[in-house]
PDB file of C-alpha atoms in Angstrom:
ATOM      1  CA  MET A1133     264.486 -27.087  74.526  1.00  0.00           C
ATOM      2  CA  SER A1134     261.853 -24.485  73.715  1.00  0.00           C
ATOM      3  CA  ASN A1135     261.771 -22.285  70.623  1.00  0.00           C
ATOM      4  CA  VAL A1136     260.346 -19.415  72.702  1.00  0.00           C
ATOM      5  CA  ASP A1137     262.226 -16.141  72.138  1.00  0.00           C
ATOM      6  CA  PRO A1138     264.156 -15.662  75.425  1.00  0.00           C
ATOM      7  CA  LEU A1139     263.922 -11.868  75.123  1.00  0.00           C
ATOM      8  CA  GLY A1140     260.231 -11.727  74.304  1.00  0.00           C
ATOM      9  CA  ALA A1141     258.922 -14.475  76.573  1.00  0.00           C
ATOM     10  CA  PRO A1142     258.209 -14.224  80.285  1.00  0.00           C
ATOM     11  CA  LEU A1143     260.842 -15.746  82.565  1.00  0.00           C
ATOM     12  CA  PHE A1144     260.317 -19.512  82.995  1.00  0.00           C
ATOM     13  CA  ALA A1145     257.821 -19.642  80.102  1.00  0.00           C
ATOM     14  CA  ASP A1146     259.806 -22.572  78.692  1.00  0.00           C
ATOM     15  CA  VAL A1147     259.427 -24.668  81.867  1.00  0.00           C
ATOM     16  CA  ALA A1148     256.472 -26.982  81.399  1.00  0.00           C
ATOM     17  CA  GLY A1149     256.207 -28.353  84.931  1.00  0.00           C
ATOM     18  CA  ASP A1150     257.125 -31.838  83.688  1.00  0.00           C
ATOM     19  CA  ILE A1151     259.647 -32.461  86.441  1.00  0.00           C
ATOM     20  CA  ASP A1152     259.968 -34.686  89.479  1.00  0.00           C
ATOM     21  CA  VAL A1153     261.191 -33.313  92.782  1.00  0.00           C
ATOM     22  CA  SER A1154     262.398 -34.788  96.053  1.00  0.00           C
ATOM     23  CA  PHE A1155     263.330 -33.137  99.336  1.00  0.00           C
ATOM     24  CA  GLU A1156     265.914 -33.744 102.051  1.00  0.00           C
ATOM     25  CA  PHE A1157     265.380 -33.059 105.758  1.00  0.00           C
ATOM     26  CA  PHE A1158     267.478 -33.593 108.857  1.00  0.00           C
ATOM     27  CA  PRO A1159     266.203 -35.112 112.133  1.00  0.00           C
ATOM     28  CA  PRO A1160     265.058 -32.470 114.651  1.00  0.00           C
ATOM     29  CA  LYS A1161     267.041 -31.844 117.841  1.00  0.00           C
ATOM     30  CA  SER A1162     264.218 -30.267 119.858  1.00  0.00           C
ATOM     31  CA  GLU A1163     260.429 -30.078 120.032  1.00  0.00           C
ATOM     32  CA  LYS A1164     260.494 -26.680 118.335  1.00  0.00           C
ATOM     33  CA  MET A1165     262.649 -28.024 115.497  1.00  0.00           C
ATOM     34  CA  GLU A1166     260.360 -31.038 115.174  1.00  0.00           C
ATOM     35  CA  GLU A1167     257.404 -28.672 114.803  1.00  0.00           C
ATOM     36  CA  THR A1168     259.232 -26.769 112.061  1.00  0.00           C
ATOM     37  CA  LEU A1169     260.142 -30.017 110.310  1.00  0.00           C
ATOM     38  CA  TRP A1170     256.568 -31.264 110.230  1.00  0.00           C
ATOM     39  CA  GLU A1171     255.273 -27.918 109.043  1.00  0.00           C
ATOM     40  CA  SER A1172     257.771 -28.189 106.169  1.00  0.00           C
ATOM     41  CA  VAL A1173     256.818 -31.785 105.360  1.00  0.00           C
ATOM     42  CA  GLN A1174     253.144 -30.809 105.284  1.00  0.00           C
ATOM     43  CA  ALA A1175     253.846 -27.736 103.149  1.00  0.00           C
ATOM     44  CA  LEU A1176     255.859 -29.649 100.548  1.00  0.00           C
ATOM     45  CA  SER A1177     253.916 -32.923 100.426  1.00  0.00           C
ATOM     46  CA  PRO A1178     251.121 -31.535  98.172  1.00  0.00           C
ATOM     47  CA  LEU A1179     253.760 -31.107  95.449  1.00  0.00           C
ATOM     48  CA  GLY A1180     253.841 -34.890  95.146  1.00  0.00           C
ATOM     49  CA  PRO A1181     257.568 -35.517  95.693  1.00  0.00           C
ATOM     50  CA  ARG A1182     259.038 -38.799  94.470  1.00  0.00           C
ATOM     51  CA  PHE A1183     260.437 -39.209  97.966  1.00  0.00           C
ATOM     52  CA  VAL A1184     261.716 -37.289 100.962  1.00  0.00           C
ATOM     53  CA  SER A1185     264.963 -38.301 102.643  1.00  0.00           C
ATOM     54  CA  VAL A1186     266.195 -37.848 106.204  1.00  0.00           C
ATOM     55  CA  THR A1187     269.895 -37.443 106.974  1.00  0.00           C
ATOM     56  CA  TYR A1188     272.016 -39.419 109.406  1.00  0.00           C
ATOM     57  CA  GLY A1189     274.551 -37.749 111.708  1.00  0.00           C
ATOM     58  CA  ALA A1190     278.269 -38.497 111.702  1.00  0.00           C
ATOM     59  CA  GLY A1191     279.096 -41.554 113.757  1.00  0.00           C
ATOM     60  CA  GLY A1192     275.431 -42.513 113.985  1.00  0.00           C
ATOM     61  CA  THR A1193     274.792 -39.609 116.339  1.00  0.00           C
ATOM     62  CA  THR A1194     271.246 -39.129 115.064  1.00  0.00           C
ATOM     63  CA  ARG A1195     270.458 -42.797 114.411  1.00  0.00           C
ATOM     64  CA  GLU A1196     267.413 -42.963 116.678  1.00  0.00           C
ATOM     65  CA  ARG A1197     266.060 -39.545 115.650  1.00  0.00           C
ATOM     66  CA  THR A1198     266.566 -40.362 111.977  1.00  0.00           C
ATOM     67  CA  HIS A1199     264.721 -43.647 112.381  1.00  0.00           C
ATOM     68  CA  ASN A1200     261.836 -42.039 114.273  1.00  0.00           C
ATOM     69  CA  THR A1201     261.479 -39.240 111.721  1.00  0.00           C
ATOM     70  CA  VAL A1202     261.566 -41.568 108.715  1.00  0.00           C
ATOM     71  CA  ALA A1203     259.172 -44.024 110.348  1.00  0.00           C
ATOM     72  CA  ARG A1204     256.731 -41.199 111.133  1.00  0.00           C
ATOM     73  CA  ILE A1205     256.830 -39.938 107.534  1.00  0.00           C
ATOM     74  CA  ALA A1206     256.189 -43.477 106.305  1.00  0.00           C
ATOM     75  CA  ARG A1207     253.385 -43.939 108.835  1.00  0.00           C
ATOM     76  CA  GLU A1208     251.599 -40.582 108.654  1.00  0.00           C
ATOM     77  CA  THR A1209     252.027 -39.408 105.066  1.00  0.00           C
ATOM     78  CA  ALA A1210     251.623 -40.803 101.560  1.00  0.00           C
ATOM     79  CA  ILE A1211     255.156 -39.702 100.619  1.00  0.00           C
ATOM     80  CA  PRO A1212     257.745 -42.447 100.069  1.00  0.00           C
ATOM     81  CA  ALA A1213     260.354 -41.967 102.813  1.00  0.00           C
ATOM     82  CA  ALA A1214     264.074 -42.563 102.270  1.00  0.00           C
ATOM     83  CA  ALA A1215     266.471 -43.090 105.170  1.00  0.00           C
ATOM     84  CA  HIS A1216     270.150 -42.152 105.049  1.00  0.00           C
ATOM     85  CA  LEU A1217     272.449 -44.910 106.247  1.00  0.00           C
ATOM     86  CA  THR A1218     276.233 -44.679 106.657  1.00  0.00           C
ATOM     87  CA  CYS A1219     279.143 -47.013 107.345  1.00  0.00           C
ATOM     88  CA  VAL A1220     280.486 -44.902 110.223  1.00  0.00           C
ATOM     89  CA  GLU A1221     281.248 -46.348 113.667  1.00  0.00           C
ATOM     90  CA  ALA A1222     279.196 -49.521 113.254  1.00  0.00           C
ATOM     91  CA  THR A1223     279.713 -53.180 112.380  1.00  0.00           C
ATOM     92  CA  ARG A1224     277.999 -54.844 109.438  1.00  0.00           C
ATOM     93  CA  GLU A1225     275.652 -56.590 111.853  1.00  0.00           C
ATOM     94  CA  GLU A1226     274.661 -53.308 113.496  1.00  0.00           C
ATOM     95  CA  ILE A1227     274.028 -51.614 110.149  1.00  0.00           C
ATOM     96  CA  ASP A1228     272.083 -54.627 108.882  1.00  0.00           C
ATOM     97  CA  ALA A1229     269.924 -54.478 112.009  1.00  0.00           C
ATOM     98  CA  VAL A1230     269.125 -50.789 111.341  1.00  0.00           C
ATOM     99  CA  ALA A1231     268.220 -51.632 107.731  1.00  0.00           C
ATOM    100  CA  ASP A1232     265.973 -54.466 108.936  1.00  0.00           C
ATOM    101  CA  GLU A1233     264.233 -52.020 111.283  1.00  0.00           C
ATOM    102  CA  TYR A1234     263.623 -49.631 108.397  1.00  0.00           C
ATOM    103  CA  TRP A1235     262.139 -52.403 106.278  1.00  0.00           C
ATOM    104  CA  ALA A1236     259.876 -53.454 109.158  1.00  0.00           C
ATOM    105  CA  SER A1237     258.739 -49.816 109.514  1.00  0.00           C
ATOM    106  CA  GLY A1238     257.634 -49.722 105.876  1.00  0.00           C
ATOM    107  CA  VAL A1239     260.675 -47.843 104.574  1.00  0.00           C
ATOM    108  CA  ARG A1240     261.656 -49.114 101.124  1.00  0.00           C
ATOM    109  CA  HIS A1241     264.304 -46.578 100.089  1.00  0.00           C
ATOM    110  CA  ILE A1242     267.817 -46.153 101.515  1.00  0.00           C
ATOM    111  CA  VAL A1243     270.331 -43.404 100.724  1.00  0.00           C
ATOM    112  CA  ALA A1244     273.545 -45.385 101.185  1.00  0.00           C
ATOM    113  CA  LEU A1245     276.638 -43.355 102.109  1.00  0.00           C
ATOM    114  CA  ARG A1246     280.129 -44.043 103.373  1.00  0.00           C
ATOM    115  CA  GLY A1247     279.830 -41.093 105.748  1.00  0.00           C
ATOM    116  CA  ASP A1248     282.481 -38.854 107.267  1.00  0.00           C
ATOM    117  CA  SER A1249     284.770 -39.290 110.230  1.00  0.00           C
ATOM    118  CA  PRO A1250     282.902 -38.472 113.465  1.00  0.00           C
ATOM    119  CA  ARG A1251     285.954 -36.508 114.607  1.00  0.00           C
ATOM    120  CA  ALA A1252     286.505 -33.258 112.714  1.00  0.00           C
ATOM    121  CA  GLY A1253     289.784 -33.080 110.822  1.00  0.00           C
ATOM    122  CA  GLU A1254     290.505 -36.784 111.251  1.00  0.00           C
ATOM    123  CA  LYS A1255     290.909 -39.006 108.178  1.00  0.00           C
ATOM    124  CA  TYR A1256     288.098 -41.500 107.661  1.00  0.00           C
ATOM    125  CA  SER A1257     288.860 -45.102 108.568  1.00  0.00           C
ATOM    126  CA  THR A1258     286.721 -48.209 108.208  1.00  0.00           C
ATOM    127  CA  HIS A1259     285.200 -49.435 111.456  1.00  0.00           C
ATOM    128  CA  PRO A1260     286.464 -52.889 112.505  1.00  0.00           C
ATOM    129  CA  GLY A1261     283.943 -55.396 111.186  1.00  0.00           C
ATOM    130  CA  GLY A1262     282.091 -52.667 109.325  1.00  0.00           C
ATOM    131  CA  TYR A1263     281.278 -52.011 105.695  1.00  0.00           C
ATOM    132  CA  GLU A1264     284.357 -50.678 103.933  1.00  0.00           C
ATOM    133  CA  ASN A1265     282.639 -48.014 101.840  1.00  0.00           C
ATOM    134  CA  ALA A1266     279.349 -47.070 100.152  1.00  0.00           C
ATOM    135  CA  ALA A1267     279.729 -49.665  97.362  1.00  0.00           C
ATOM    136  CA  ASP A1268     280.215 -52.366 100.004  1.00  0.00           C
ATOM    137  CA  LEU A1269     277.159 -51.050 101.879  1.00  0.00           C
ATOM    138  CA  VAL A1270     275.022 -51.099  98.718  1.00  0.00           C
ATOM    139  CA  ALA A1271     276.020 -54.710  98.060  1.00  0.00           C
ATOM    140  CA  GLY A1272     275.150 -55.604 101.665  1.00  0.00           C
ATOM    141  CA  LEU A1273     271.738 -53.924 101.475  1.00  0.00           C
ATOM    142  CA  ARG A1274     270.983 -55.766  98.235  1.00  0.00           C
ATOM    143  CA  LYS A1275     271.384 -59.060 100.137  1.00  0.00           C
ATOM    144  CA  LEU A1276     268.938 -58.005 102.868  1.00  0.00           C
ATOM    145  CA  HIS A1277     265.845 -56.634 101.133  1.00  0.00           C
ATOM    146  CA  PRO A1278     264.822 -55.296  97.695  1.00  0.00           C
ATOM    147  CA  PHE A1279     265.397 -51.681  98.737  1.00  0.00           C
ATOM    148  CA  GLU A1280     265.426 -48.809  96.302  1.00  0.00           C
ATOM    149  CA  ILE A1281     268.933 -47.410  96.815  1.00  0.00           C
ATOM    150  CA  SER A1282     270.304 -43.940  96.115  1.00  0.00           C
ATOM    151  CA  VAL A1283     273.983 -43.010  96.498  1.00  0.00           C
ATOM    152  CA  ALA A1284     275.969 -39.769  96.492  1.00  0.00           C
ATOM    153  CA  ALA A1285     277.864 -38.247  93.575  1.00  0.00           C
ATOM    154  CA  TYR A1286     280.328 -35.353  93.606  1.00  0.00           C
ATOM    155  CA  PRO A1287     280.425 -33.056  90.546  1.00  0.00           C
ATOM    156  CA  GLU A1288     283.510 -31.320  91.961  1.00  0.00           C
ATOM    157  CA  CYS A1289     285.133 -34.484  93.351  1.00  0.00           C
ATOM    158  CA  HIS A1290     284.883 -35.808  96.912  1.00  0.00           C
ATOM    159  CA  PRO A1291     287.555 -34.249  99.163  1.00  0.00           C
ATOM    160  CA  ASP A1292     288.946 -37.722  99.987  1.00  0.00           C
ATOM    161  CA  SER A1293     289.333 -38.776  96.340  1.00  0.00           C
ATOM    162  CA  GLU A1294     292.786 -38.597  94.751  1.00  0.00           C
ATOM    163  CA  HIS A1295     291.391 -37.120  91.551  1.00  0.00           C
ATOM    164  CA  ALA A1296     288.198 -36.840  89.478  1.00  0.00           C
ATOM    165  CA  GLN A1297     288.680 -40.155  87.652  1.00  0.00           C
ATOM    166  CA  ALA A1298     289.092 -42.041  90.926  1.00  0.00           C
ATOM    167  CA  ASP A1299     285.892 -40.407  92.148  1.00  0.00           C
ATOM    168  CA  LEU A1300     284.014 -41.495  89.002  1.00  0.00           C
ATOM    169  CA  ASP A1301     285.411 -45.020  89.372  1.00  0.00           C
ATOM    170  CA  ASN A1302     284.029 -45.100  92.907  1.00  0.00           C
ATOM    171  CA  LEU A1303     280.608 -43.922  91.714  1.00  0.00           C
ATOM    172  CA  LYS A1304     280.574 -46.665  89.063  1.00  0.00           C
ATOM    173  CA  ARG A1305     281.351 -49.252  91.738  1.00  0.00           C
ATOM    174  CA  LYS A1306     278.354 -48.039  93.742  1.00  0.00           C
ATOM    175  CA  ILE A1307     276.054 -48.244  90.721  1.00  0.00           C
ATOM    176  CA  ASP A1308     277.433 -51.647  89.712  1.00  0.00           C
ATOM    177  CA  ALA A1309     276.835 -52.887  93.278  1.00  0.00           C
ATOM    178  CA  GLY A1310     273.122 -52.248  92.796  1.00  0.00           C
ATOM    179  CA  ALA A1311     272.322 -48.565  93.401  1.00  0.00           C
ATOM    180  CA  ASN A1312     269.349 -47.208  91.427  1.00  0.00           C
ATOM    181  CA  ARG A1313     270.478 -43.589  91.145  1.00  0.00           C
ATOM    182  CA  ALA A1314     273.011 -41.035  92.286  1.00  0.00           C
ATOM    183  CA  ILE A1315     272.153 -37.707  93.931  1.00  0.00           C
ATOM    184  CA  THR A1316     274.823 -35.045  93.645  1.00  0.00           C
ATOM    185  CA  GLN A1317     276.415 -32.806  96.204  1.00  0.00           C
ATOM    186  CA  PHE A1318     275.143 -29.249  95.779  1.00  0.00           C
ATOM    187  CA  PHE A1319     276.767 -26.927  93.238  1.00  0.00           C
ATOM    188  CA  PHE A1320     276.048 -23.413  92.009  1.00  0.00           C
ATOM    189  CA  GLU A1321     276.703 -23.307  88.277  1.00  0.00           C
ATOM    190  CA  PRO A1322     274.923 -25.448  85.668  1.00  0.00           C
ATOM    191  CA  ASP A1323     278.075 -26.255  83.690  1.00  0.00           C
ATOM    192  CA  THR A1324     279.453 -27.977  86.798  1.00  0.00           C
ATOM    193  CA  PHE A1325     276.636 -30.511  86.559  1.00  0.00           C
ATOM    194  CA  PHE A1326     276.675 -30.834  82.777  1.00  0.00           C
ATOM    195  CA  ARG A1327     280.416 -31.567  82.713  1.00  0.00           C
ATOM    196  CA  PHE A1328     279.995 -34.164  85.442  1.00  0.00           C
ATOM    197  CA  ARG A1329     277.044 -35.795  83.673  1.00  0.00           C
ATOM    198  CA  ASP A1330     279.077 -36.055  80.458  1.00  0.00           C
ATOM    199  CA  ASP A1331     282.104 -37.465  82.313  1.00  0.00           C
ATOM    200  CA  ALA A1332     279.903 -40.025  84.078  1.00  0.00           C
ATOM    201  CA  ALA A1333     278.444 -41.170  80.754  1.00  0.00           C
ATOM    202  CA  LYS A1334     281.951 -41.562  79.309  1.00  0.00           C
ATOM    203  CA  ALA A1335     282.848 -43.671  82.365  1.00  0.00           C
ATOM    204  CA  GLY A1336     279.991 -46.055  81.555  1.00  0.00           C
ATOM    205  CA  ILE A1337     277.640 -44.830  84.273  1.00  0.00           C
ATOM    206  CA  ASP A1338     274.119 -45.036  82.856  1.00  0.00           C
ATOM    207  CA  ALA A1339     272.071 -44.687  86.046  1.00  0.00           C
ATOM    208  CA  GLU A1340     269.989 -41.613  86.723  1.00  0.00           C
ATOM    209  CA  ILE A1341     272.025 -38.719  88.148  1.00  0.00           C
ATOM    210  CA  VAL A1342     269.882 -36.234  90.057  1.00  0.00           C
ATOM    211  CA  PRO A1343     271.253 -32.755  90.794  1.00  0.00           C
ATOM    212  CA  GLY A1344     271.230 -31.812  94.475  1.00  0.00           C
ATOM    213  CA  ILE A1345     270.003 -28.238  94.849  1.00  0.00           C
ATOM    214  CA  MET A1346     270.881 -26.056  97.854  1.00  0.00           C
ATOM    215  CA  PRO A1347     268.884 -22.817  98.146  1.00  0.00           C
ATOM    216  CA  VAL A1348     271.112 -20.249  99.871  1.00  0.00           C
ATOM    217  CA  MET A1349     269.353 -19.345 103.108  1.00  0.00           C
ATOM    218  CA  ASN A1350     272.481 -18.025 104.782  1.00  0.00           C
ATOM    219  CA  TYR A1351     275.466 -17.135 102.599  1.00  0.00           C
ATOM    220  CA  ALA A1352     278.079 -17.485 105.366  1.00  0.00           C
ATOM    221  CA  SER A1353     276.769 -20.954 106.271  1.00  0.00           C
ATOM    222  CA  VAL A1354     276.859 -22.060 102.650  1.00  0.00           C
ATOM    223  CA  VAL A1355     280.469 -20.871 102.338  1.00  0.00           C
ATOM    224  CA  ARG A1356     281.392 -22.953 105.422  1.00  0.00           C
ATOM    225  CA  MET A1357     279.585 -26.046 104.130  1.00  0.00           C
ATOM    226  CA  SER A1358     281.120 -25.623 100.684  1.00  0.00           C
ATOM    227  CA  ALA A1359     284.634 -25.465 102.134  1.00  0.00           C
ATOM    228  CA  MET A1360     284.029 -28.739 103.970  1.00  0.00           C
ATOM    229  CA  CYS A1361     282.751 -30.642 100.936  1.00  0.00           C
ATOM    230  CA  GLY A1362     284.883 -29.125  98.172  1.00  0.00           C
ATOM    231  CA  THR A1363     282.140 -27.148  96.439  1.00  0.00           C
ATOM    232  CA  SER A1364     283.137 -23.973  94.580  1.00  0.00           C
ATOM    233  CA  VAL A1365     281.274 -20.794  95.500  1.00  0.00           C
ATOM    234  CA  PRO A1366     281.349 -18.329  92.570  1.00  0.00           C
ATOM    235  CA  SER A1367     282.636 -14.847  93.452  1.00  0.00           C
ATOM    236  CA  TRP A1368     279.534 -13.235  91.993  1.00  0.00           C
ATOM    237  CA  MET A1369     277.383 -14.914  94.660  1.00  0.00           C
ATOM    238  CA  GLU A1370     279.040 -12.910  97.422  1.00  0.00           C
ATOM    239  CA  LYS A1371     278.067  -9.681  95.670  1.00  0.00           C
ATOM    240  CA  LEU A1372     274.459 -10.830  95.354  1.00  0.00           C
ATOM    241  CA  PHE A1373     274.098 -11.535  99.087  1.00  0.00           C
ATOM    242  CA  GLU A1374     276.210  -8.626 100.310  1.00  0.00           C
ATOM    243  CA  GLY A1375     274.283  -6.333 102.660  1.00  0.00           C
ATOM    244  CA  LEU A1376     271.380  -8.758 103.193  1.00  0.00           C
ATOM    245  CA  ASP A1377     272.407 -10.240 106.562  1.00  0.00           C
ATOM    246  CA  ASP A1378     269.793  -8.171 108.399  1.00  0.00           C
ATOM    247  CA  ARG A1379     267.159  -8.423 105.670  1.00  0.00           C
ATOM    248  CA  PRO A1380     265.909 -12.034 105.732  1.00  0.00           C
ATOM    249  CA  ALA A1381     262.915 -11.418 103.463  1.00  0.00           C
ATOM    250  CA  ALA A1382     265.054  -9.763 100.781  1.00  0.00           C
ATOM    251  CA  ARG A1383     267.652 -12.525 101.174  1.00  0.00           C
ATOM    252  CA  GLN A1384     264.975 -15.157 100.529  1.00  0.00           C
ATOM    253  CA  LEU A1385     263.816 -13.370  97.398  1.00  0.00           C
ATOM    254  CA  VAL A1386     267.373 -13.259  96.063  1.00  0.00           C
ATOM    255  CA  ALA A1387     267.954 -16.907  97.007  1.00  0.00           C
ATOM    256  CA  ALA A1388     264.750 -18.097  95.339  1.00  0.00           C
ATOM    257  CA  THR A1389     265.541 -16.179  92.144  1.00  0.00           C
ATOM    258  CA  LEU A1390     269.127 -17.410  92.016  1.00  0.00           C
ATOM    259  CA  THR A1391     268.286 -21.060  92.650  1.00  0.00           C
ATOM    260  CA  ALA A1392     265.306 -21.109  90.322  1.00  0.00           C
ATOM    261  CA  GLU A1393     267.492 -19.698  87.549  1.00  0.00           C
ATOM    262  CA  LEU A1394     270.027 -22.480  88.151  1.00  0.00           C
ATOM    263  CA  CYS A1395     267.222 -25.036  87.896  1.00  0.00           C
ATOM    264  CA  ARG A1396     265.835 -23.397  84.750  1.00  0.00           C
ATOM    265  CA  LYS A1397     269.223 -23.728  83.050  1.00  0.00           C
ATOM    266  CA  LEU A1398     269.495 -27.357  84.181  1.00  0.00           C
ATOM    267  CA  TYR A1399     265.998 -27.935  82.780  1.00  0.00           C
ATOM    268  CA  ALA A1400     267.073 -26.411  79.461  1.00  0.00           C
ATOM    269  CA  GLY A1401     269.912 -28.949  79.463  1.00  0.00           C
ATOM    270  CA  GLY A1402     267.496 -31.856  79.808  1.00  0.00           C
ATOM    271  CA  VAL A1403     267.273 -32.302  83.585  1.00  0.00           C
ATOM    272  CA  ARG A1404     263.827 -33.402  84.782  1.00  0.00           C
ATOM    273  CA  GLN A1405     264.609 -34.521  88.355  1.00  0.00           C
ATOM    274  CA  PHE A1406     265.690 -32.217  91.177  1.00  0.00           C
ATOM    275  CA  HIS A1407     266.569 -33.018  94.792  1.00  0.00           C
ATOM    276  CA  PHE A1408     266.305 -30.062  97.196  1.00  0.00           C
ATOM    277  CA  TYR A1409     268.327 -29.738 100.399  1.00  0.00           C
ATOM    278  CA  THR A1410     265.626 -27.944 102.402  1.00  0.00           C
ATOM    279  CA  LEU A1411     267.430 -27.499 105.762  1.00  0.00           C
ATOM    280  CA  ASN A1412     263.932 -28.214 107.139  1.00  0.00           C
ATOM    281  CA  ARG A1413     262.502 -24.978 105.700  1.00  0.00           C
ATOM    282  CA  ALA A1414     259.762 -25.227 103.095  1.00  0.00           C
ATOM    283  CA  GLU A1415     259.201 -21.754 101.669  1.00  0.00           C
ATOM    284  CA  LEU A1416     262.283 -21.419  99.485  1.00  0.00           C
ATOM    285  CA  SER A1417     261.959 -24.898  97.984  1.00  0.00           C
ATOM    286  CA  TYR A1418     258.227 -24.404  97.459  1.00  0.00           C
ATOM    287  CA  ALA A1419     258.768 -21.072  95.665  1.00  0.00           C
ATOM    288  CA  ILE A1420     261.448 -22.555  93.410  1.00  0.00           C
ATOM    289  CA  CYS A1421     259.269 -25.552  92.542  1.00  0.00           C
ATOM    290  CA  HIS A1422     256.408 -23.164  91.756  1.00  0.00           C
ATOM    291  CA  LEU A1423     258.605 -21.196  89.364  1.00  0.00           C
ATOM    292  CA  LEU A1424     259.518 -24.491  87.694  1.00  0.00           C
ATOM    293  CA  GLY A1425     255.850 -25.231  87.069  1.00  0.00           C
ATOM    294  CA  VAL A1426     255.303 -27.740  89.867  1.00  0.00           C
ATOM    295  CA  ARG A1427     251.834 -27.422  91.397  1.00  0.00           C
ATOM    296  CA  PRO A1428     250.020 -29.250  94.188  1.00  0.00           C
ATOM    297  CA  VAL A1429     248.916 -32.650  92.939  1.00  0.00           C
ATOM    298  CA  SER A1430     245.217 -31.998  93.696  1.00  0.00           C
ATOM    299  CA  GLU A1431     245.305 -28.812  91.626  1.00  0.00           C
ATOM    300  CA  VAL A1432     246.922 -30.648  88.733  1.00  0.00           C
ATOM    301  CA  SER A1433     244.315 -33.421  88.956  1.00  0.00           C
ATOM    302  CA  MET A1434     241.469 -30.911  88.973  1.00  0.00           C
ATOM    303  CA  ALA A1435     242.923 -29.039  85.982  1.00  0.00           C
ATOM    304  CA  ALA A1436     243.203 -32.280  84.020  1.00  0.00           C
ATOM    305  CA  ALA A1437     239.630 -33.339  84.841  1.00  0.00           C
TER     306      ALA A1437
END
């Protein structure tokens, strides 16, 4: 924590740039979307992310596109690539084969998830012969290769969990099975993360917990996503984005300011790692990282020389 006077100092003067960032993308569905994705990867890669991850569609619907995207990142960039892998609609043997393919492609990091039911509104059920849940998947991956493994955490409780303690117990099982870190679902108020971090520590979870950060590109979309995953959207956010539907540039400015302020407060609370859900768009995440003191690696190297 800085001793800088918050009223007399410029905004973000207490952020020293001593943070690590990572970015999440989703596999493109068209040539145009692939172009946008690669423009975003190229725009964000100079910031020296710890890794970039690529999501995996429900029921394995994007399995091939996810694999191709991750393999290309591993092949064509210097950024460590992380592949999402779920338990949905696949046997253990099928999932193990996908993991083997990733290892052969040079991918050394897996984001291991249970996944959601491929049919909207239907309760999740384990596939016959498949991994039961994320903890089971982590244990299986540990037997295959020495992957770095990240798992999901839910500051506001996973919708399928009976209660918060059961959710924490599940997270501990994933860590105990061999996961290196947990990345949280997105949230919008710093106290949500701080409470969760404290509760996790009390539950004996000592692995790194990285906050997942979702810049608000489209308020209505974020409200829909939040309803699906049990994330609270503060009432004051609606007022901030009201009237900006037809003003994308102004909306981006508001979003960048709002999200950077969330990150600044997390930083003040000791957070030094941030994972950004980019939705394959670079500008917002880049602006927020810049406000947090993150600069292109070459610039940092030149300044230190």
